[in-house]
PDB file of C-alpha atoms and ligand atoms in Angstrom:
ATOM      1  CA  MET P   1     166.129 160.578 115.445  1.00  0.00           C
ATOM      2  CA  ARG P   2     164.966 163.994 116.600  1.00  0.00           C
ATOM      3  CA  LYS P   3     162.207 165.465 114.447  1.00  0.00           C
ATOM      4  CA  PRO P   4     163.135 169.081 113.648  1.00  0.00           C
ATOM      5  CA  ILE P   5     160.850 171.986 114.425  1.00  0.00           C
ATOM      6  CA  VAL P   6     160.306 175.291 112.679  1.00  0.00           C
ATOM      7  CA  ALA P   7     158.406 177.655 114.961  1.00  0.00           C
ATOM      8  CA  GLY P   8     157.264 181.148 114.074  1.00  0.00           C
ATOM      9  CA  ASN P   9     157.193 183.828 116.738  1.00  0.00           C
ATOM     10  CA  TRP P  10     154.874 186.477 115.359  1.00  0.00           C
ATOM     11  CA  LYS P  11     155.508 188.795 118.321  1.00  0.00           C
ATOM     12  CA  MET P  12     153.056 191.724 118.529  1.00  0.00           C
ATOM     13  CA  ASN P  13     152.132 191.580 114.835  1.00  0.00           C
ATOM     14  CA  LYS P  14     149.006 190.751 112.807  1.00  0.00           C
ATOM     15  CA  HIS P  15     145.411 191.579 113.579  1.00  0.00           C
ATOM     16  CA  ILE P  16     142.902 188.743 113.735  1.00  0.00           C
ATOM     17  CA  GLY P  17     142.015 188.542 110.034  1.00  0.00           C
ATOM     18  CA  GLU P  18     145.667 188.894 108.996  1.00  0.00           C
ATOM     19  CA  ALA P  19     146.731 186.222 111.474  1.00  0.00           C
ATOM     20  CA  GLN P  20     144.110 183.828 110.130  1.00  0.00           C
ATOM     21  CA  GLU P  21     145.226 184.504 106.568  1.00  0.00           C
ATOM     22  CA  LEU P  22     148.889 183.920 107.428  1.00  0.00           C
ATOM     23  CA  ALA P  23     148.134 180.742 109.368  1.00  0.00           C
ATOM     24  CA  ALA P  24     145.940 179.362 106.589  1.00  0.00           C
ATOM     25  CA  GLY P  25     148.699 180.072 104.054  1.00  0.00           C
ATOM     26  CA  VAL P  26     151.313 178.356 106.207  1.00  0.00           C
ATOM     27  CA  ALA P  27     149.022 175.361 106.761  1.00  0.00           C
ATOM     28  CA  GLU P  28     148.480 175.012 103.040  1.00  0.00           C
ATOM     29  CA  GLY P  29     152.131 175.620 102.123  1.00  0.00           C
ATOM     30  CA  THR P  30     153.493 173.074 104.597  1.00  0.00           C
ATOM     31  CA  ASN P  31     150.864 170.426 103.906  1.00  0.00           C
ATOM     32  CA  GLY P  32     152.689 167.129 103.382  1.00  0.00           C
ATOM     33  CA  PHE P  33     155.921 168.202 105.119  1.00  0.00           C
ATOM     34  CA  ASP P  34     156.290 165.013 107.150  1.00  0.00           C
ATOM     35  CA  ASP P  35     159.829 165.510 108.403  1.00  0.00           C
ATOM     36  CA  VAL P  36     159.402 168.779 110.270  1.00  0.00           C
ATOM     37  CA  GLU P  37     157.020 169.997 112.961  1.00  0.00           C
ATOM     38  CA  VAL P  38     155.734 173.438 112.015  1.00  0.00           C
ATOM     39  CA  VAL P  39     154.416 175.705 114.756  1.00  0.00           C
ATOM     40  CA  VAL P  40     152.923 179.205 114.572  1.00  0.00           C
ATOM     41  CA  GLY P  41     152.945 181.648 117.475  1.00  0.00           C
ATOM     42  CA  PRO P  42     150.334 184.433 117.152  1.00  0.00           C
ATOM     43  CA  THR P  43     149.440 186.994 119.835  1.00  0.00           C
ATOM     44  CA  ALA P  44     147.176 185.793 122.646  1.00  0.00           C
ATOM     45  CA  ILE P  45     144.114 187.467 121.141  1.00  0.00           C
ATOM     46  CA  CYS P  46     144.645 185.640 117.831  1.00  0.00           C
ATOM     47  CA  LEU P  47     145.155 182.153 119.294  1.00  0.00           C
ATOM     48  CA  ALA P  48     141.543 180.938 119.129  1.00  0.00           C
ATOM     49  CA  PRO P  49     140.814 182.494 115.709  1.00  0.00           C
ATOM     50  CA  VAL P  50     144.002 180.950 114.311  1.00  0.00           C
ATOM     51  CA  ALA P  51     143.178 177.593 115.938  1.00  0.00           C
ATOM     52  CA  ALA P  52     139.873 177.649 114.058  1.00  0.00           C
ATOM     53  CA  VAL P  53     141.531 178.025 110.653  1.00  0.00           C
ATOM     54  CA  ILE P  54     144.339 175.481 111.196  1.00  0.00           C
ATOM     55  CA  GLU P  55     142.090 172.766 112.605  1.00  0.00           C
ATOM     56  CA  GLY P  56     142.750 169.494 110.822  1.00  0.00           C
ATOM     57  CA  SER P  57     146.179 170.637 109.565  1.00  0.00           C
ATOM     58  CA  ASN P  58     149.546 169.509 110.898  1.00  0.00           C
ATOM     59  CA  LEU P  59     150.391 172.924 112.305  1.00  0.00           C
ATOM     60  CA  GLY P  60     151.114 173.323 116.000  1.00  0.00           C
ATOM     61  CA  LEU P  61     149.953 176.415 117.876  1.00  0.00           C
ATOM     62  CA  ALA P  62     152.141 178.256 120.393  1.00  0.00           C
ATOM     63  CA  ALA P  63     151.387 181.063 122.805  1.00  0.00           C
ATOM     64  CA  GLN P  64     154.200 183.579 123.158  1.00  0.00           C
ATOM     65  CA  ASN P  65     153.967 183.594 126.944  1.00  0.00           C
ATOM     66  CA  MET P  66     151.671 182.595 129.783  1.00  0.00           C
ATOM     67  CA  HIS P  67     151.205 183.192 133.482  1.00  0.00           C
ATOM     68  CA  TRP P  68     151.880 180.344 135.911  1.00  0.00           C
ATOM     69  CA  ALA P  69     148.506 180.472 137.689  1.00  0.00           C
ATOM     70  CA  ASP P  70     145.338 178.914 136.262  1.00  0.00           C
ATOM     71  CA  SER P  71     143.263 181.964 137.220  1.00  0.00           C
ATOM     72  CA  GLY P  72     143.231 184.833 139.688  1.00  0.00           C
ATOM     73  CA  ALA P  73     143.935 188.513 140.246  1.00  0.00           C
ATOM     74  CA  TYR P  74     146.668 189.005 137.624  1.00  0.00           C
ATOM     75  CA  THR P  75     145.366 191.837 135.454  1.00  0.00           C
ATOM     76  CA  GLY P  76     146.430 191.575 131.841  1.00  0.00           C
ATOM     77  CA  GLU P  77     147.762 188.033 132.058  1.00  0.00           C
ATOM     78  CA  VAL P  78     146.714 184.829 130.277  1.00  0.00           C
ATOM     79  CA  SER P  79     146.774 181.471 132.032  1.00  0.00           C
ATOM     80  CA  PRO P  80     147.989 178.034 130.929  1.00  0.00           C
ATOM     81  CA  THR P  81     144.450 176.644 130.957  1.00  0.00           C
ATOM     82  CA  MET P  82     143.283 179.586 128.832  1.00  0.00           C
ATOM     83  CA  ILE P  83     145.901 179.061 126.138  1.00  0.00           C
ATOM     84  CA  LYS P  84     145.121 175.342 126.122  1.00  0.00           C
ATOM     85  CA  ASP P  85     141.450 176.121 125.802  1.00  0.00           C
ATOM     86  CA  ALA P  86     142.308 178.371 122.844  1.00  0.00           C
ATOM     87  CA  GLY P  87     144.000 175.415 121.124  1.00  0.00           C
ATOM     88  CA  CYS P  88     147.681 175.669 122.067  1.00  0.00           C
ATOM     89  CA  ASP P  89     149.919 172.686 122.442  1.00  0.00           C
ATOM     90  CA  TRP P  90     153.091 174.794 122.723  1.00  0.00           C
ATOM     91  CA  VAL P  91     154.222 177.836 124.672  1.00  0.00           C
ATOM     92  CA  ILE P  92     157.270 180.032 124.121  1.00  0.00           C
ATOM     93  CA  LEU P  93     158.882 180.903 127.452  1.00  0.00           C
ATOM     94  CA  GLY P  94     161.612 183.334 128.441  1.00  0.00           C
ATOM     95  CA  HIS P  95     162.038 185.100 125.114  1.00  0.00           C
ATOM     96  CA  SER P  96     164.752 187.742 125.485  1.00  0.00           C
ATOM     97  CA  GLU P  97     162.152 190.468 124.881  1.00  0.00           C
ATOM     98  CA  ARG P  98     160.125 189.133 127.828  1.00  0.00           C
ATOM     99  CA  ARG P  99     163.247 189.013 129.953  1.00  0.00           C
ATOM    100  CA  GLU P 100     164.327 192.520 128.978  1.00  0.00           C
ATOM    101  CA  TYR P 101     161.079 194.510 128.742  1.00  0.00           C
ATOM    102  CA  PHE P 102     158.941 192.609 131.253  1.00  0.00           C
ATOM    103  CA  HIS P 103     161.682 191.678 133.688  1.00  0.00           C
ATOM    104  CA  GLU P 104     161.065 187.947 133.600  1.00  0.00           C
ATOM    105  CA  SER P 105     163.627 186.214 135.749  1.00  0.00           C
ATOM    106  CA  ASP P 106     165.199 182.780 135.434  1.00  0.00           C
ATOM    107  CA  LYS P 107     163.089 181.817 138.461  1.00  0.00           C
ATOM    108  CA  ASP P 108     159.875 182.869 136.685  1.00  0.00           C
ATOM    109  CA  ILE P 109     160.875 180.903 133.599  1.00  0.00           C
ATOM    110  CA  ASN P 110     161.619 177.820 135.675  1.00  0.00           C
ATOM    111  CA  HIS P 111     158.224 178.165 137.377  1.00  0.00           C
ATOM    112  CA  LYS P 112     156.459 178.494 134.017  1.00  0.00           C
ATOM    113  CA  THR P 113     158.392 175.538 132.582  1.00  0.00           C
ATOM    114  CA  HIS P 114     157.094 173.324 135.403  1.00  0.00           C
ATOM    115  CA  VAL P 115     153.564 174.629 134.934  1.00  0.00           C
ATOM    116  CA  ALA P 116     153.712 174.047 131.160  1.00  0.00           C
ATOM    117  CA  ILE P 117     154.716 170.411 131.738  1.00  0.00           C
ATOM    118  CA  GLU P 118     151.937 169.942 134.308  1.00  0.00           C
ATOM    119  CA  HIS P 119     149.429 171.230 131.726  1.00  0.00           C
ATOM    120  CA  ASP P 120     150.766 169.086 128.908  1.00  0.00           C
ATOM    121  CA  LEU P 121     152.030 172.129 127.018  1.00  0.00           C
ATOM    122  CA  LYS P 122     155.409 171.793 125.302  1.00  0.00           C
ATOM    123  CA  PRO P 123     157.613 174.700 126.343  1.00  0.00           C
ATOM    124  CA  ILE P 124     160.076 176.340 123.950  1.00  0.00           C
ATOM    125  CA  VAL P 125     162.508 177.843 126.437  1.00  0.00           C
ATOM    126  CA  CYS P 126     164.585 180.706 125.025  1.00  0.00           C
ATOM    127  CA  ILE P 127     168.101 181.454 126.174  1.00  0.00           C
ATOM    128  CA  GLY P 128     171.000 183.428 124.741  1.00  0.00           C
ATOM    129  CA  GLU P 129     173.830 185.843 125.366  1.00  0.00           C
ATOM    130  CA  THR P 130     174.183 189.566 124.751  1.00  0.00           C
ATOM    131  CA  LEU P 131     176.824 190.939 122.407  1.00  0.00           C
ATOM    132  CA  GLU P 132     178.858 192.096 125.395  1.00  0.00           C
ATOM    133  CA  GLU P 133     178.794 188.599 126.902  1.00  0.00           C
ATOM    134  CA  ARG P 134     179.924 187.086 123.600  1.00  0.00           C
ATOM    135  CA  GLU P 135     182.742 189.576 123.251  1.00  0.00           C
ATOM    136  CA  ASP P 136     183.832 188.803 126.827  1.00  0.00           C
ATOM    137  CA  GLU P 137     183.831 185.081 125.950  1.00  0.00           C
ATOM    138  CA  ARG P 138     181.080 184.410 128.471  1.00  0.00           C
ATOM    139  CA  THR P 139     178.614 182.851 125.984  1.00  0.00           C
ATOM    140  CA  LEU P 140     178.794 179.277 127.234  1.00  0.00           C
ATOM    141  CA  GLN P 141     178.763 180.367 130.859  1.00  0.00           C
ATOM    142  CA  LYS P 142     175.600 182.423 130.240  1.00  0.00           C
ATOM    143  CA  VAL P 143     173.666 179.811 128.288  1.00  0.00           C
ATOM    144  CA  GLU P 144     174.635 177.025 130.689  1.00  0.00           C
ATOM    145  CA  PHE P 145     173.414 179.127 133.595  1.00  0.00           C
ATOM    146  CA  GLN P 146     170.103 179.875 131.841  1.00  0.00           C
ATOM    147  CA  VAL P 147     169.485 176.258 130.828  1.00  0.00           C
ATOM    148  CA  ARG P 148     170.274 174.954 134.331  1.00  0.00           C
ATOM    149  CA  ALA P 149     168.002 177.598 135.860  1.00  0.00           C
ATOM    150  CA  ALA P 150     165.113 176.913 133.472  1.00  0.00           C
ATOM    151  CA  LEU P 151     165.294 173.154 133.997  1.00  0.00           C
ATOM    152  CA  ALA P 152     165.880 173.136 137.762  1.00  0.00           C
ATOM    153  CA  GLY P 153     163.756 170.387 139.303  1.00  0.00           C
ATOM    154  CA  VAL P 154     162.484 169.078 135.946  1.00  0.00           C
ATOM    155  CA  ASN P 155     162.307 165.274 135.776  1.00  0.00           C
ATOM    156  CA  LYS P 156     164.298 163.296 133.276  1.00  0.00           C
ATOM    157  CA  SER P 157     161.105 161.812 131.802  1.00  0.00           C
ATOM    158  CA  ASP P 158     159.900 165.318 130.833  1.00  0.00           C
ATOM    159  CA  ILE P 159     163.045 166.431 129.024  1.00  0.00           C
ATOM    160  CA  LYS P 160     161.921 164.985 125.673  1.00  0.00           C
ATOM    161  CA  ASN P 161     158.920 167.349 125.707  1.00  0.00           C
ATOM    162  CA  ILE P 162     161.000 170.447 126.312  1.00  0.00           C
ATOM    163  CA  VAL P 163     162.569 172.442 123.515  1.00  0.00           C
ATOM    164  CA  ILE P 164     165.466 174.830 124.041  1.00  0.00           C
ATOM    165  CA  ALA P 165     165.799 177.771 121.656  1.00  0.00           C
ATOM    166  CA  TYR P 166     169.278 179.231 121.534  1.00  0.00           C
ATOM    167  CA  GLU P 167     168.817 182.838 120.467  1.00  0.00           C
ATOM    168  CA  PRO P 168     171.872 185.075 120.678  1.00  0.00           C
ATOM    169  CA  ILE P 169     170.314 188.421 121.597  1.00  0.00           C
ATOM    170  CA  TRP P 170     172.613 190.291 119.214  1.00  0.00           C
ATOM    171  CA  ALA P 171     171.188 188.260 116.318  1.00  0.00           C
ATOM    172  CA  ILE P 172     167.481 188.817 117.016  1.00  0.00           C
ATOM    173  CA  GLY P 173     165.863 191.150 114.502  1.00  0.00           C
ATOM    174  CA  THR P 174     169.247 192.615 113.572  1.00  0.00           C
ATOM    175  CA  GLY P 175     169.970 190.750 110.350  1.00  0.00           C
ATOM    176  CA  LYS P 176     173.134 189.377 112.021  1.00  0.00           C
ATOM    177  CA  THR P 177     173.094 185.605 112.255  1.00  0.00           C
ATOM    178  CA  ALA P 178     175.421 183.487 114.358  1.00  0.00           C
ATOM    179  CA  SER P 179     177.711 181.574 112.031  1.00  0.00           C
ATOM    180  CA  PRO P 180     176.792 177.895 111.691  1.00  0.00           C
ATOM    181  CA  GLU P 181     179.933 177.069 113.699  1.00  0.00           C
ATOM    182  CA  GLN P 182     178.981 179.480 116.495  1.00  0.00           C
ATOM    183  CA  ALA P 183     175.504 177.961 116.667  1.00  0.00           C
ATOM    184  CA  GLN P 184     176.860 174.406 116.633  1.00  0.00           C
ATOM    185  CA  GLU P 185     179.339 175.159 119.426  1.00  0.00           C
ATOM    186  CA  VAL P 186     176.584 176.407 121.727  1.00  0.00           C
ATOM    187  CA  HIS P 187     174.098 173.675 120.789  1.00  0.00           C
ATOM    188  CA  ALA P 188     176.691 170.949 121.376  1.00  0.00           C
ATOM    189  CA  ASP P 189     177.585 172.502 124.724  1.00  0.00           C
ATOM    190  CA  ILE P 190     173.931 172.548 125.818  1.00  0.00           C
ATOM    191  CA  ARG P 191     173.449 168.936 124.704  1.00  0.00           C
ATOM    192  CA  SER P 192     176.511 167.769 126.589  1.00  0.00           C
ATOM    193  CA  MET P 193     175.303 169.614 129.679  1.00  0.00           C
ATOM    194  CA  ILE P 194     171.933 167.837 129.402  1.00  0.00           C
ATOM    195  CA  ALA P 195     173.850 164.552 129.120  1.00  0.00           C
ATOM    196  CA  ASP P 196     175.751 165.381 132.334  1.00  0.00           C
ATOM    197  CA  ILE P 197     172.542 166.162 134.219  1.00  0.00           C
ATOM    198  CA  TYR P 198     170.037 163.703 132.724  1.00  0.00           C
ATOM    199  CA  GLY P 199     172.073 161.127 130.814  1.00  0.00           C
ATOM    200  CA  GLN P 200     172.777 160.511 127.141  1.00  0.00           C
ATOM    201  CA  GLU P 201     169.277 159.297 126.239  1.00  0.00           C
ATOM    202  CA  ALA P 202     167.707 162.580 127.382  1.00  0.00           C
ATOM    203  CA  ALA P 203     170.454 164.564 125.632  1.00  0.00           C
ATOM    204  CA  ASP P 204     169.810 162.691 122.396  1.00  0.00           C
ATOM    205  CA  ALA P 205     166.066 163.353 122.676  1.00  0.00           C
ATOM    206  CA  ILE P 206     165.949 167.062 123.511  1.00  0.00           C
ATOM    207  CA  ARG P 207     165.473 169.389 120.574  1.00  0.00           C
ATOM    208  CA  ILE P 208     167.554 172.540 120.426  1.00  0.00           C
ATOM    209  CA  LEU P 209     166.459 175.251 117.987  1.00  0.00           C
ATOM    210  CA  TYR P 210     168.482 178.168 116.701  1.00  0.00           C
ATOM    211  CA  GLY P 211     166.905 181.619 116.527  1.00  0.00           C
ATOM    212  CA  GLY P 212     168.274 184.940 115.342  1.00  0.00           C
ATOM    213  CA  SER P 213     167.642 186.393 111.869  1.00  0.00           C
ATOM    214  CA  VAL P 214     166.907 182.998 110.311  1.00  0.00           C
ATOM    215  CA  LYS P 215     165.883 183.551 106.682  1.00  0.00           C
ATOM    216  CA  PRO P 216     165.318 181.363 103.619  1.00  0.00           C
ATOM    217  CA  HIS P 217     168.863 182.104 102.404  1.00  0.00           C
ATOM    218  CA  ASN P 218     170.703 181.068 105.589  1.00  0.00           C
ATOM    219  CA  ILE P 219     168.622 178.204 107.004  1.00  0.00           C
ATOM    220  CA  ALA P 220     170.354 175.479 104.954  1.00  0.00           C
ATOM    221  CA  GLU P 221     173.780 176.007 106.513  1.00  0.00           C
ATOM    222  CA  ILE P 222     172.346 176.383 110.003  1.00  0.00           C
ATOM    223  CA  ILE P 223     170.209 173.243 109.834  1.00  0.00           C
ATOM    224  CA  ALA P 224     173.163 171.283 108.437  1.00  0.00           C
ATOM    225  CA  GLN P 225     174.801 171.469 111.885  1.00  0.00           C
ATOM    226  CA  PRO P 226     174.429 168.170 113.750  1.00  0.00           C
ATOM    227  CA  ASP P 227     173.078 169.655 116.988  1.00  0.00           C
ATOM    228  CA  VAL P 228     170.679 172.148 115.399  1.00  0.00           C
ATOM    229  CA  ASP P 229     167.174 170.680 115.426  1.00  0.00           C
ATOM    230  CA  GLY P 230     165.310 173.495 113.740  1.00  0.00           C
ATOM    231  CA  ALA P 231     164.637 177.198 114.099  1.00  0.00           C
ATOM    232  CA  LEU P 232     162.648 179.748 116.031  1.00  0.00           C
ATOM    233  CA  VAL P 233     161.860 182.418 113.456  1.00  0.00           C
ATOM    234  CA  GLY P 234     160.741 185.985 114.071  1.00  0.00           C
ATOM    235  CA  GLY P 235     160.628 188.390 111.121  1.00  0.00           C
ATOM    236  CA  ALA P 236     160.640 185.742 108.400  1.00  0.00           C
ATOM    237  CA  SER P 237     157.634 183.989 109.968  1.00  0.00           C
ATOM    238  CA  LEU P 238     155.391 186.944 109.101  1.00  0.00           C
ATOM    239  CA  GLU P 239     155.236 186.111 105.389  1.00  0.00           C
ATOM    240  CA  VAL P 240     153.853 182.819 104.096  1.00  0.00           C
ATOM    241  CA  ASP P 241     156.506 182.388 101.398  1.00  0.00           C
ATOM    242  CA  SER P 242     159.571 182.967 103.568  1.00  0.00           C
ATOM    243  CA  PHE P 243     158.318 180.829 106.450  1.00  0.00           C
ATOM    244  CA  VAL P 244     157.231 177.978 104.187  1.00  0.00           C
ATOM    245  CA  SER P 245     160.571 178.138 102.402  1.00  0.00           C
ATOM    246  CA  ILE P 246     162.431 177.797 105.736  1.00  0.00           C
ATOM    247  CA  ALA P 247     160.187 174.876 106.736  1.00  0.00           C
ATOM    248  CA  GLU P 248     160.764 173.248 103.339  1.00  0.00           C
ATOM    249  CA  THR P 249     164.544 173.386 103.745  1.00  0.00           C
ATOM    250  CA  VAL P 250     164.319 171.889 107.232  1.00  0.00           C
ATOM    251  CA  ASN P 251     161.865 169.240 106.021  1.00  0.00           C
ATOM    252  CA  SER P 252     164.470 168.057 103.552  1.00  0.00           C
ATOM    253  CA  LYS P 253     167.326 167.874 106.105  1.00  0.00           C
ATOM    254  CA  GLN P 254     168.969 164.468 105.666  1.00  0.00           C
TER     255      GLN P 254
HETATM  256  C1  PEP Z   1     162.880 185.860 117.673  1.00  0.00           C
HETATM  257  O1  PEP Z   1     162.435 186.900 118.092  1.00  0.00           O
HETATM  258  O2  PEP Z   1     162.652 184.802 118.286  1.00  0.00           O
HETATM  259  C2  PEP Z   1     163.691 185.894 116.463  1.00  0.00           C
HETATM  260  C3  PEP Z   1     164.523 184.922 116.255  1.00  0.00           C
HETATM  261  O3  PEP Z   1     163.529 186.986 115.633  1.00  0.00           O
HETATM  262  P1  PEP Z   1     164.211 187.218 114.195  1.00  0.00           P
HETATM  263  O4  PEP Z   1     164.094 185.930 113.423  1.00  0.00           O
HETATM  264  O5  PEP Z   1     163.446 188.337 113.579  1.00  0.00           O
HETATM  265  O6  PEP Z   1     165.649 187.571 114.464  1.00  0.00           O
END
């Protein structure tokens, strides 16, 4: 049985005090949710302050990005050892905003995925198609390419610690959600591709999250899909009530 995950990507939102307040509220609201892993993803500057307030809770802590080097002349970057030191056990990699605005390539994301594994950080690797690609019926081709590229050279034994987040770009922050059937089709395709590369055991173990305008009102039908193992949540992770409500629904998935 795969334990579902609800991860919040706070993006470039919340100052330190606000981030601590939100994290404390989420920790309290999800206390006792034993059937879901709940993860919060503040900005880099808020990681350590948030770690301090969630200590002792069940919440996981994710950075939204990291560099691949441990240290060096990379002005403005944050290293894997630094995010670990700040308290992270997770790292979001290859979010579509990083790919689009900061020109992260599939090669960069593959490099960072390897580095995350080496540092015992669990990567949440984001992939997804544009609206144009969906309309051209190139969705599966695109996501298969991105998953293969991100996982190139990754050992079978590490697959269980990697999370894939399928995030159709046209559904991020737009209020448009993929239908449960659209999400299931892509998730099942990714899982069967993992089975082809790594075998059925790895495919059964890897967790595949859906992301794209997930809200309290639509999470139930999304999580009901057999290959959806949770959600990566943007906007709705910025309020305690909406995020806890999403986590609660996932926690009660049969
Ligand atoms: C995201 O950015 O990862 C995301 C899914 O955002 P939203 O939930 O706001 O669409």
